[in-house]
PDB file of N, CA and C in Angstrom:
ATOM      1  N   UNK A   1      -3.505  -5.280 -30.472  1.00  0.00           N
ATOM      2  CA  UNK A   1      -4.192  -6.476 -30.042  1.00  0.00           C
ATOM      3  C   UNK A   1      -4.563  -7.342 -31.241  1.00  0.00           C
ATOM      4  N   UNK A   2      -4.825  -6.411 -32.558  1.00  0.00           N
ATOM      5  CA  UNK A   2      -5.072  -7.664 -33.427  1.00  0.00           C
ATOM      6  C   UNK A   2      -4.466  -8.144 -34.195  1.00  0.00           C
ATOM      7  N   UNK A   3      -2.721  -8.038 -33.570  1.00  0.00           N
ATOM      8  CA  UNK A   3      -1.675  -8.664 -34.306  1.00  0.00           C
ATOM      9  C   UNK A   3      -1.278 -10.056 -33.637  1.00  0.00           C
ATOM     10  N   UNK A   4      -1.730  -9.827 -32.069  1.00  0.00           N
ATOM     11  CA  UNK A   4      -2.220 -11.039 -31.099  1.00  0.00           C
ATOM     12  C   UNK A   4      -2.251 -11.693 -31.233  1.00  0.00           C
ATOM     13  N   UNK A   5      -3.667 -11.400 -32.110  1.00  0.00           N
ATOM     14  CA  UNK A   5      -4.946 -12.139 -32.205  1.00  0.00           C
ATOM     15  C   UNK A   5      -4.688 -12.741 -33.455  1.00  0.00           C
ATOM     16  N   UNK A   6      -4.055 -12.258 -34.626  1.00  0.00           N
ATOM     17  CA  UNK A   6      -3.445 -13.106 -35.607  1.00  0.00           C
ATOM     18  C   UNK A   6      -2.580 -14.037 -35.954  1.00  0.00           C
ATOM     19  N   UNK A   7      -1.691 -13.766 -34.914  1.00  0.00           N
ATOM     20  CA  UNK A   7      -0.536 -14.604 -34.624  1.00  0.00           C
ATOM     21  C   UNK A   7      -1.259 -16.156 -34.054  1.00  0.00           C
ATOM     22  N   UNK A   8      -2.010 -15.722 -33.083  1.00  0.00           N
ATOM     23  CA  UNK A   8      -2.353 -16.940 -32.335  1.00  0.00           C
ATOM     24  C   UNK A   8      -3.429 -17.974 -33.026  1.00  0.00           C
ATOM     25  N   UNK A   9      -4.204 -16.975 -34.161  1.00  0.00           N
ATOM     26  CA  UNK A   9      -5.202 -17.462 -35.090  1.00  0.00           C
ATOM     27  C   UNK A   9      -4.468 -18.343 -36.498  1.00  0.00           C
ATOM     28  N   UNK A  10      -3.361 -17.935 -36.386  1.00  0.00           N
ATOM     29  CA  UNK A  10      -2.587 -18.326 -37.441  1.00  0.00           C
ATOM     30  C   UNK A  10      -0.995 -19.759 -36.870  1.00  0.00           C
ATOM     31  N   UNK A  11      -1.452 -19.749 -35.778  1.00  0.00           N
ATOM     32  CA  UNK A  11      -0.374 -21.445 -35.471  1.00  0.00           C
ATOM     33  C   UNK A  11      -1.335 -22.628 -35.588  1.00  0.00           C
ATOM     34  N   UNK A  12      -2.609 -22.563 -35.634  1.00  0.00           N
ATOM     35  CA  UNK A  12      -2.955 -23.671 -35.754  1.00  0.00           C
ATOM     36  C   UNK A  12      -3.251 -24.574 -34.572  1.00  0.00           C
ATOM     37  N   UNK A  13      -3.465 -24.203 -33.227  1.00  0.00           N
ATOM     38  CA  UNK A  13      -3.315 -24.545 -32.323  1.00  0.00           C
ATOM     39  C   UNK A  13      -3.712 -24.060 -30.997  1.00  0.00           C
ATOM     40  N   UNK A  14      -5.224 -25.058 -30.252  1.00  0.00           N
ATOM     41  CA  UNK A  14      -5.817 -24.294 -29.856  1.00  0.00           C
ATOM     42  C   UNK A  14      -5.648 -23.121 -28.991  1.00  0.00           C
ATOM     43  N   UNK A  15      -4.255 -23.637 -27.928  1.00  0.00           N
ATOM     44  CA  UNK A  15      -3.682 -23.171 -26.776  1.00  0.00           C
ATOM     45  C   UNK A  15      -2.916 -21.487 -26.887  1.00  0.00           C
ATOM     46  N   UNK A  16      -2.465 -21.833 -28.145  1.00  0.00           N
ATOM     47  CA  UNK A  16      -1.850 -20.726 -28.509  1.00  0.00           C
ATOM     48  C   UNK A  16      -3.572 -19.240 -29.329  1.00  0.00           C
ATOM     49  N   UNK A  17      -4.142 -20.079 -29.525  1.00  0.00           N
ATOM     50  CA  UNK A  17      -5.514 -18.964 -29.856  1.00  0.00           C
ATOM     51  C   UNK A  17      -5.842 -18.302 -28.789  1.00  0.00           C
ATOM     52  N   UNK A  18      -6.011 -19.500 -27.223  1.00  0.00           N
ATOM     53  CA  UNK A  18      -6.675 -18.978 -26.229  1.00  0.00           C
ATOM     54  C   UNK A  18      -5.643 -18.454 -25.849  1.00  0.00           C
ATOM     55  N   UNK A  19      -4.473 -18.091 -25.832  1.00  0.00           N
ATOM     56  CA  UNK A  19      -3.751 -17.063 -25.065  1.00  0.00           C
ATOM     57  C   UNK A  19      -3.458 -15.825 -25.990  1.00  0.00           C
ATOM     58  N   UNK A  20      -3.828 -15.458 -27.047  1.00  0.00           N
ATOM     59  CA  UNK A  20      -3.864 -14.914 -27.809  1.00  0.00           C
ATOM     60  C   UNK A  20      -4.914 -13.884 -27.879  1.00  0.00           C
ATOM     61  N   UNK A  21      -6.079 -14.922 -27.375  1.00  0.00           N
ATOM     62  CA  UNK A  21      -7.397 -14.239 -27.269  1.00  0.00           C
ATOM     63  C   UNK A  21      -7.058 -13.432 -25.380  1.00  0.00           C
ATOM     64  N   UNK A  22      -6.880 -14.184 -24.785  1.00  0.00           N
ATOM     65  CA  UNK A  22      -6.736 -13.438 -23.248  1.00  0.00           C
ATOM     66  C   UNK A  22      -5.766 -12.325 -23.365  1.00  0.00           C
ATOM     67  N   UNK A  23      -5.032 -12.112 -24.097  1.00  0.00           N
ATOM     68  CA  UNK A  23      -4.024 -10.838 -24.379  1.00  0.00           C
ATOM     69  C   UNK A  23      -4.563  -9.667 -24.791  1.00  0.00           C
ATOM     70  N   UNK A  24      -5.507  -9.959 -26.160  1.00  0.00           N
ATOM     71  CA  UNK A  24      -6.384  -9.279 -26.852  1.00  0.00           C
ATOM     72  C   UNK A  24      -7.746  -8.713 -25.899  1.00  0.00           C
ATOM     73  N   UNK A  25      -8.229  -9.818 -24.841  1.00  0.00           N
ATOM     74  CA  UNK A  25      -9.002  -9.192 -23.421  1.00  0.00           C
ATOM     75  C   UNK A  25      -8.131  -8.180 -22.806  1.00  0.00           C
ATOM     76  N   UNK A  26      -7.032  -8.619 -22.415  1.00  0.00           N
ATOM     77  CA  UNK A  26      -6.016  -8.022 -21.731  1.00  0.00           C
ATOM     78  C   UNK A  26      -5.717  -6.499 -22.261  1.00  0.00           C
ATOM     79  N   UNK A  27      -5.600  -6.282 -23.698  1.00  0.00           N
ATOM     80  CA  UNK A  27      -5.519  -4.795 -23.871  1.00  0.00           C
ATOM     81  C   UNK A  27      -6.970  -4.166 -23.935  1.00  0.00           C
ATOM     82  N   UNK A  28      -7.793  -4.881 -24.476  1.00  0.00           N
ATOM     83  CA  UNK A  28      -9.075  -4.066 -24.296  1.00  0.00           C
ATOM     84  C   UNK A  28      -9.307  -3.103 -22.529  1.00  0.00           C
ATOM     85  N   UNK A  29      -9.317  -3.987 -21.642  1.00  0.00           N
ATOM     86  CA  UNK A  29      -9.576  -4.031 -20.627  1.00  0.00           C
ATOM     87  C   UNK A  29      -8.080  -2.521 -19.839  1.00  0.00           C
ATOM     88  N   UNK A  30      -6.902  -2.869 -20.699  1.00  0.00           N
ATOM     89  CA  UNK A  30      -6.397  -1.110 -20.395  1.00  0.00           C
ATOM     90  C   UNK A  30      -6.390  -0.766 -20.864  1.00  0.00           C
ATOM     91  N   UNK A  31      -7.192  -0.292 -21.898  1.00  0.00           N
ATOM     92  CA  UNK A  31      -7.719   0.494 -22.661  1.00  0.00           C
ATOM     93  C   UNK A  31      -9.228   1.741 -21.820  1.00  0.00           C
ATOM     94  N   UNK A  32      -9.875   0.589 -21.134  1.00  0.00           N
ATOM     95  CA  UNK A  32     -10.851   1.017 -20.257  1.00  0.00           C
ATOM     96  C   UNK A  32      -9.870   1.880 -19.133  1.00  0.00           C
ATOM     97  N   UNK A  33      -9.531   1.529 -18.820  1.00  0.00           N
ATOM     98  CA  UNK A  33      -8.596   1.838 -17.611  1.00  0.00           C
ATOM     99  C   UNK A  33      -8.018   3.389 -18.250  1.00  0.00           C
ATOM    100  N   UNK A  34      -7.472   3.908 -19.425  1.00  0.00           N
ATOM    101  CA  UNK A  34      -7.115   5.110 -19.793  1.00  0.00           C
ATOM    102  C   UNK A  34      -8.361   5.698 -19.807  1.00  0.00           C
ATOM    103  N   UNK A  35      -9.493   5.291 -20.096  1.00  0.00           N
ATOM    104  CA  UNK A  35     -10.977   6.218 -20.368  1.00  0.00           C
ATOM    105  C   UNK A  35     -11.249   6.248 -19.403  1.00  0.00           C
ATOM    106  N   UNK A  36     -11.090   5.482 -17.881  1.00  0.00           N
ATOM    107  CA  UNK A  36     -11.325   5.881 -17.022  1.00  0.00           C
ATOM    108  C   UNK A  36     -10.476   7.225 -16.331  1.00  0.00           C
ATOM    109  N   UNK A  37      -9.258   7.680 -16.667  1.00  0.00           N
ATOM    110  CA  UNK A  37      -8.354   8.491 -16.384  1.00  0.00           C
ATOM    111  C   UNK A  37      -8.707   9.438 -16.960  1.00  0.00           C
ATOM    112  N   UNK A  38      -9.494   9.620 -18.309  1.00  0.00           N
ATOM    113  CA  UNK A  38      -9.948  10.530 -19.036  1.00  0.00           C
ATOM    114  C   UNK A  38     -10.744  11.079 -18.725  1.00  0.00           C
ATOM    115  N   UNK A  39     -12.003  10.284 -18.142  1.00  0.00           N
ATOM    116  CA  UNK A  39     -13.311  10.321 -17.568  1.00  0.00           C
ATOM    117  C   UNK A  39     -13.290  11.149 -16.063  1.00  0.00           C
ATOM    118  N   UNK A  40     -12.607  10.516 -15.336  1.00  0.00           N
ATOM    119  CA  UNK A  40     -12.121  11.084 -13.949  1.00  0.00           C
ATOM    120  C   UNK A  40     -12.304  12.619 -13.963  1.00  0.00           C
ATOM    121  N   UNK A  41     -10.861  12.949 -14.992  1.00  0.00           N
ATOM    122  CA  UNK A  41     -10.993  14.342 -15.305  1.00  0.00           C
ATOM    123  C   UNK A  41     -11.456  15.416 -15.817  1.00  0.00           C
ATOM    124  N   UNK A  42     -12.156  14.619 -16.409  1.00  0.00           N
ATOM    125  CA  UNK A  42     -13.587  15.359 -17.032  1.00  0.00           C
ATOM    126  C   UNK A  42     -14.515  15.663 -15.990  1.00  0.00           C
ATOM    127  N   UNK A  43     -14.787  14.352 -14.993  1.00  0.00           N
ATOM    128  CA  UNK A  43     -15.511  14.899 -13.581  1.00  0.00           C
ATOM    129  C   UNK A  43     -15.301  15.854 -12.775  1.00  0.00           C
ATOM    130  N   UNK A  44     -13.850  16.035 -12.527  1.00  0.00           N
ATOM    131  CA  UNK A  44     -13.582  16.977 -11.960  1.00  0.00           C
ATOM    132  C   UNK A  44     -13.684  18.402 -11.985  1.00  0.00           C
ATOM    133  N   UNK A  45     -13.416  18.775 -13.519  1.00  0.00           N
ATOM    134  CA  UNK A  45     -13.775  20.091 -14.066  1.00  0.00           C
ATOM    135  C   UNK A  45     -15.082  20.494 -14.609  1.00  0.00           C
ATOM    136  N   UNK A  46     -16.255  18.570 -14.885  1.00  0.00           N
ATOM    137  CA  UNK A  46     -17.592  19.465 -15.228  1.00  0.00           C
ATOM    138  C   UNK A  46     -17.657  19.428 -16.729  1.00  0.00           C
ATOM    139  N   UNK A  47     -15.912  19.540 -17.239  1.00  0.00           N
ATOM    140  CA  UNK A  47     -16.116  19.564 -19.044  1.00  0.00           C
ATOM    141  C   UNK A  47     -14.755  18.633 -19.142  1.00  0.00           C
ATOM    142  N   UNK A  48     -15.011  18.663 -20.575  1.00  0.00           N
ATOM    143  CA  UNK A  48     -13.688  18.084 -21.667  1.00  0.00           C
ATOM    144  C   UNK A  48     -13.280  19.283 -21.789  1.00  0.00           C
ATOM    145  N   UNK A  49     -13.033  20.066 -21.981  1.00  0.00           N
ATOM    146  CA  UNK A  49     -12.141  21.462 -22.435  1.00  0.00           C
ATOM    147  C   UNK A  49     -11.076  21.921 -21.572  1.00  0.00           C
ATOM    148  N   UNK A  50     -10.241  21.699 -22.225  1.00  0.00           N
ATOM    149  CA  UNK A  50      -9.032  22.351 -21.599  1.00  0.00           C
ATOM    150  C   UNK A  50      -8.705  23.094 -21.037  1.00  0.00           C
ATOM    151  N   UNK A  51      -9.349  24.299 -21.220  1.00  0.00           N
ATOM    152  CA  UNK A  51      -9.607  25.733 -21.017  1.00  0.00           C
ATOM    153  C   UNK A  51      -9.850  25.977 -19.972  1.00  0.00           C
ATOM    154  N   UNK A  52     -11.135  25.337 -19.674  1.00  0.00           N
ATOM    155  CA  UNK A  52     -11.841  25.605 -18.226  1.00  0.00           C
ATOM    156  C   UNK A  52     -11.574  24.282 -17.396  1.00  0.00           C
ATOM    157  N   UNK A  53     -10.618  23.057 -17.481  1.00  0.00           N
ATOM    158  CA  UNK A  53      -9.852  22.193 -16.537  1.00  0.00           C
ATOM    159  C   UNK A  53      -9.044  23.404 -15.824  1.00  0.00           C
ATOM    160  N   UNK A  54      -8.016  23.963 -16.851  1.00  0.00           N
ATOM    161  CA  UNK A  54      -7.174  24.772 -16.332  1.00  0.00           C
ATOM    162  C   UNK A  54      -7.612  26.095 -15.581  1.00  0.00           C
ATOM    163  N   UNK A  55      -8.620  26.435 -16.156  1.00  0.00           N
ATOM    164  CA  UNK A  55      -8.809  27.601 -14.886  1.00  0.00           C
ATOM    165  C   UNK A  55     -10.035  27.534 -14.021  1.00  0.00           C
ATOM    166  N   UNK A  56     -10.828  26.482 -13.932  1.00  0.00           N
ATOM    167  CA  UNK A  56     -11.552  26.338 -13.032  1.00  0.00           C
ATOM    168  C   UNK A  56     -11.574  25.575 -11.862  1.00  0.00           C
ATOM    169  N   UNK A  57     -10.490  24.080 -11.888  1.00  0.00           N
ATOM    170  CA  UNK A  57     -10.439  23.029 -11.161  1.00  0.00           C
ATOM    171  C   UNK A  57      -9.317  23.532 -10.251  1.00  0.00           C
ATOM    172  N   UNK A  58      -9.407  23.952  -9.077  1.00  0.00           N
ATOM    173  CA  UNK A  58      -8.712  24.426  -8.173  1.00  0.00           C
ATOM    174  C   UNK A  58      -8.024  22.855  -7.591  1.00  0.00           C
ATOM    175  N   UNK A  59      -8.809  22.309  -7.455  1.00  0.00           N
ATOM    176  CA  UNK A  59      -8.564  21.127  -6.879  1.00  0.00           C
ATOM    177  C   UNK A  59      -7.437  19.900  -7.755  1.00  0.00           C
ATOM    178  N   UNK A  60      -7.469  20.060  -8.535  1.00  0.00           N
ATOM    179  CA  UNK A  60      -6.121  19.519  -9.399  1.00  0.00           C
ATOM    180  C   UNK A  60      -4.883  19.423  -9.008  1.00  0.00           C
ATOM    181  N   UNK A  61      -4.295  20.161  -7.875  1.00  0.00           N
ATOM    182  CA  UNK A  61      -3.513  20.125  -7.502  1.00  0.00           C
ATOM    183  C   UNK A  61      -3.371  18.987  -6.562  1.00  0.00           C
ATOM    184  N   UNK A  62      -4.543  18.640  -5.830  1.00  0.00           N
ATOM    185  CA  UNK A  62      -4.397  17.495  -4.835  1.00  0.00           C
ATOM    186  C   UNK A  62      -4.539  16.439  -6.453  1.00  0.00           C
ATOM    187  N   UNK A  63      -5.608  16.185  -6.852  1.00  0.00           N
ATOM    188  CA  UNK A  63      -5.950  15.104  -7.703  1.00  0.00           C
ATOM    189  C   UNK A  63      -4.876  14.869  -8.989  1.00  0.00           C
ATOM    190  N   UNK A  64      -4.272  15.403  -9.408  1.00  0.00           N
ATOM    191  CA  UNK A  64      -3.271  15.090 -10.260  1.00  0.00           C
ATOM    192  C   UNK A  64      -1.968  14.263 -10.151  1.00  0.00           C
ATOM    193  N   UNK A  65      -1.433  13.783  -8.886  1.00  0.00           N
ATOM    194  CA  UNK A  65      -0.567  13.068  -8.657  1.00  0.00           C
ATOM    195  C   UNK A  65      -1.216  11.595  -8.619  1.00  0.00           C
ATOM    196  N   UNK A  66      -2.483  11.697  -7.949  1.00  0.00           N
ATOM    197  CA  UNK A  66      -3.270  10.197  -7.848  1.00  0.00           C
ATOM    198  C   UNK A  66      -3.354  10.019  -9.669  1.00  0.00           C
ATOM    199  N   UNK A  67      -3.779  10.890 -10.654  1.00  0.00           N
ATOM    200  CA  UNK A  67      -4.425  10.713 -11.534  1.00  0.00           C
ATOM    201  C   UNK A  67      -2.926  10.378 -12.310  1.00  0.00           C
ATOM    202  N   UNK A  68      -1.632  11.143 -12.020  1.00  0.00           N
ATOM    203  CA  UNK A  68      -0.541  10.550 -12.609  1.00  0.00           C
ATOM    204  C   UNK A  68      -0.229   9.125 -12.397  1.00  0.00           C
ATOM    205  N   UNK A  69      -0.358   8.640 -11.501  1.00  0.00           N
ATOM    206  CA  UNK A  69       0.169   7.476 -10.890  1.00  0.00           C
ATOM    207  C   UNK A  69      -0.687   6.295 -11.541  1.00  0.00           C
ATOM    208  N   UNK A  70      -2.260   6.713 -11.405  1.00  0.00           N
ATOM    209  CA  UNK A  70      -3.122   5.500 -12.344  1.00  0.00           C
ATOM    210  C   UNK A  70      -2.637   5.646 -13.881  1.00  0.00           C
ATOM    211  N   UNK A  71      -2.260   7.139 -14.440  1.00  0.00           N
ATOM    212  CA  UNK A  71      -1.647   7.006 -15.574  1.00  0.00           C
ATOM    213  C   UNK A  71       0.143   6.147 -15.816  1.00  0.00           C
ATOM    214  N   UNK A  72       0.166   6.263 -15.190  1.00  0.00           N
ATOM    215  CA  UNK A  72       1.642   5.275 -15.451  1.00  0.00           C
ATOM    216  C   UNK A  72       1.794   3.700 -14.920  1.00  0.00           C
ATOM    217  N   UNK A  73       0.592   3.581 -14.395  1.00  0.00           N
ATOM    218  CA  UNK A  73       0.682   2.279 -14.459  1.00  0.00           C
ATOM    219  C   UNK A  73      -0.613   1.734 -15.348  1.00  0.00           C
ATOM    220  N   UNK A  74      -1.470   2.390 -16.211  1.00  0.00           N
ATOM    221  CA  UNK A  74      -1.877   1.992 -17.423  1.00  0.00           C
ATOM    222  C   UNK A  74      -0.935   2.005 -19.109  1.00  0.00           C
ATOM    223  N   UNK A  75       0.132   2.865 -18.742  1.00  0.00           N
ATOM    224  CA  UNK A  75       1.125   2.835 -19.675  1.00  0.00           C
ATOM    225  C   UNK A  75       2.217   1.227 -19.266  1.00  0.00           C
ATOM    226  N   UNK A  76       2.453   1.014 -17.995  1.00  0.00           N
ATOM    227  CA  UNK A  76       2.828  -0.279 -17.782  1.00  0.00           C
ATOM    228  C   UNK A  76       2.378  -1.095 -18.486  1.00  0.00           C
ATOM    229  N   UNK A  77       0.440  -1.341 -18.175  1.00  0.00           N
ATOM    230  CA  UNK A  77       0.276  -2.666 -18.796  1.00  0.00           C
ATOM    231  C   UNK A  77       0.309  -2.355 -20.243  1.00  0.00           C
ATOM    232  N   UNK A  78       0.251  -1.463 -20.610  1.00  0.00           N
ATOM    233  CA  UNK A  78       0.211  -1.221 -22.093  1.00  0.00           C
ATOM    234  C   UNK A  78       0.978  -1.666 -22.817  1.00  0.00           C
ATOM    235  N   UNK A  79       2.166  -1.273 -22.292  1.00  0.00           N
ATOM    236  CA  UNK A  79       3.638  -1.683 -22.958  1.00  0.00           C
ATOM    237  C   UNK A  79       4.116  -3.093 -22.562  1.00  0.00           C
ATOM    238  N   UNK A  80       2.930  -3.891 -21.753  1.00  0.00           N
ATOM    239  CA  UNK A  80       3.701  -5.388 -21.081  1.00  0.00           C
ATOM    240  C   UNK A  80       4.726  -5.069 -20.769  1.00  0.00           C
ATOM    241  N   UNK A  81       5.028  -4.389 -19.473  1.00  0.00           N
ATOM    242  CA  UNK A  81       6.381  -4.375 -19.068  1.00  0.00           C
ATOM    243  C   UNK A  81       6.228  -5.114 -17.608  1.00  0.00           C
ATOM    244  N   UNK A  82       7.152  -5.060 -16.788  1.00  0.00           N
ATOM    245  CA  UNK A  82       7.516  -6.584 -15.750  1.00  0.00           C
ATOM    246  C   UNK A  82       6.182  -7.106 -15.226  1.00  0.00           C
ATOM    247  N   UNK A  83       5.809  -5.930 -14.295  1.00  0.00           N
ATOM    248  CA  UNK A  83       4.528  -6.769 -13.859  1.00  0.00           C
ATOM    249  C   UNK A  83       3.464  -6.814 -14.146  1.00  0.00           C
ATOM    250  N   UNK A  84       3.321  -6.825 -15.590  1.00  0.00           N
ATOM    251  CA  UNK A  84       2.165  -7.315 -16.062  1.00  0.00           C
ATOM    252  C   UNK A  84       2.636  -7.786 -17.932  1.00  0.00           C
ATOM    253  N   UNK A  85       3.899  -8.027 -17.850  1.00  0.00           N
ATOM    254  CA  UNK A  85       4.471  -9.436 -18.544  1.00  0.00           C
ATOM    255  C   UNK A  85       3.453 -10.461 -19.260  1.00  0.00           C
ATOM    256  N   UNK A  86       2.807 -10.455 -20.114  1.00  0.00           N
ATOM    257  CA  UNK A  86       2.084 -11.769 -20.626  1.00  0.00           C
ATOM    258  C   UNK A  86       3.237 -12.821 -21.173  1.00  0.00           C
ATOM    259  N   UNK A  87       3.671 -11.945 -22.181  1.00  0.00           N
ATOM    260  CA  UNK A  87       5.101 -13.234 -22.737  1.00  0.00           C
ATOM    261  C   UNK A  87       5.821 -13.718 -22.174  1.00  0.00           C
ATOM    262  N   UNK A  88       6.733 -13.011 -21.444  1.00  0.00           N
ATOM    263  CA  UNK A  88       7.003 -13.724 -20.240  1.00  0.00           C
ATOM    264  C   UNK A  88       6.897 -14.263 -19.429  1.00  0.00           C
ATOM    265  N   UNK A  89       6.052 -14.113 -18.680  1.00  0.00           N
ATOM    266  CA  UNK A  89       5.392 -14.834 -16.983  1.00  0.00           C
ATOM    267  C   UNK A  89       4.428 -16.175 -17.359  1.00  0.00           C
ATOM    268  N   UNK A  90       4.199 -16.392 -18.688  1.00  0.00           N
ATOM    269  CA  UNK A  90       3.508 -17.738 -19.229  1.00  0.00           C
ATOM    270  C   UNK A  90       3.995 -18.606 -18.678  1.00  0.00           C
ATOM    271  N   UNK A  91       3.145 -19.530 -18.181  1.00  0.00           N
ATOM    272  CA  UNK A  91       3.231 -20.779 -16.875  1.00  0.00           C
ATOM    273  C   UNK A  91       2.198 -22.257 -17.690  1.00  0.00           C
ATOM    274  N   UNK A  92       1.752 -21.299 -19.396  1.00  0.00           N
ATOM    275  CA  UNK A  92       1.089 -22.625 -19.747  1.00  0.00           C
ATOM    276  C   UNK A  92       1.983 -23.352 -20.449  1.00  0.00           C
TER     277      UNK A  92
END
């Protein structure tokens, strides 16, 4: 994000800052979105430890496909790929 944020700080030009800056929102914001995936699973088991995810959370088996699925579409926006495109889909 703060290569973005340099690029857009560095044309000289306001339009290109403010989209520069909304990109730089834009990864912060899935960034939250992985700590929430992190967080989730930490709820579930009670801890961060690996140890006792794996042998205590019986229930993982239902919750891990939901928890895959929010994980791959936070790797989407991550990587700006189609639908959630900033460089591309620009309409300013």
């Amino acid at each position: 994000s703060y290569s973005l944020l340099c690029t857009g700080w560095g044309g000289y030009n306001n339009y290109s800052f403010l989209s520069s800056v909304r990109c730089a929102f834009g990864s912060v914001s899935f960034e939250a979105c992985f700590m929430c995936v992190v967080i989730f699973c930490a709820l579930c088991s009670c801890s961060y430890n690996l140890i006792d995810f794996y042998y205590n959370c019986w229930l993982s088996l239902l919750l891990f496909p939901l928890i895959y699925v929010l994980f791959l579409i936070c790797i989407l926006c991550e990587t700006n790929r189609t639908p959630f495109d900033y460089g591309e889909a620009e309409s300013e």
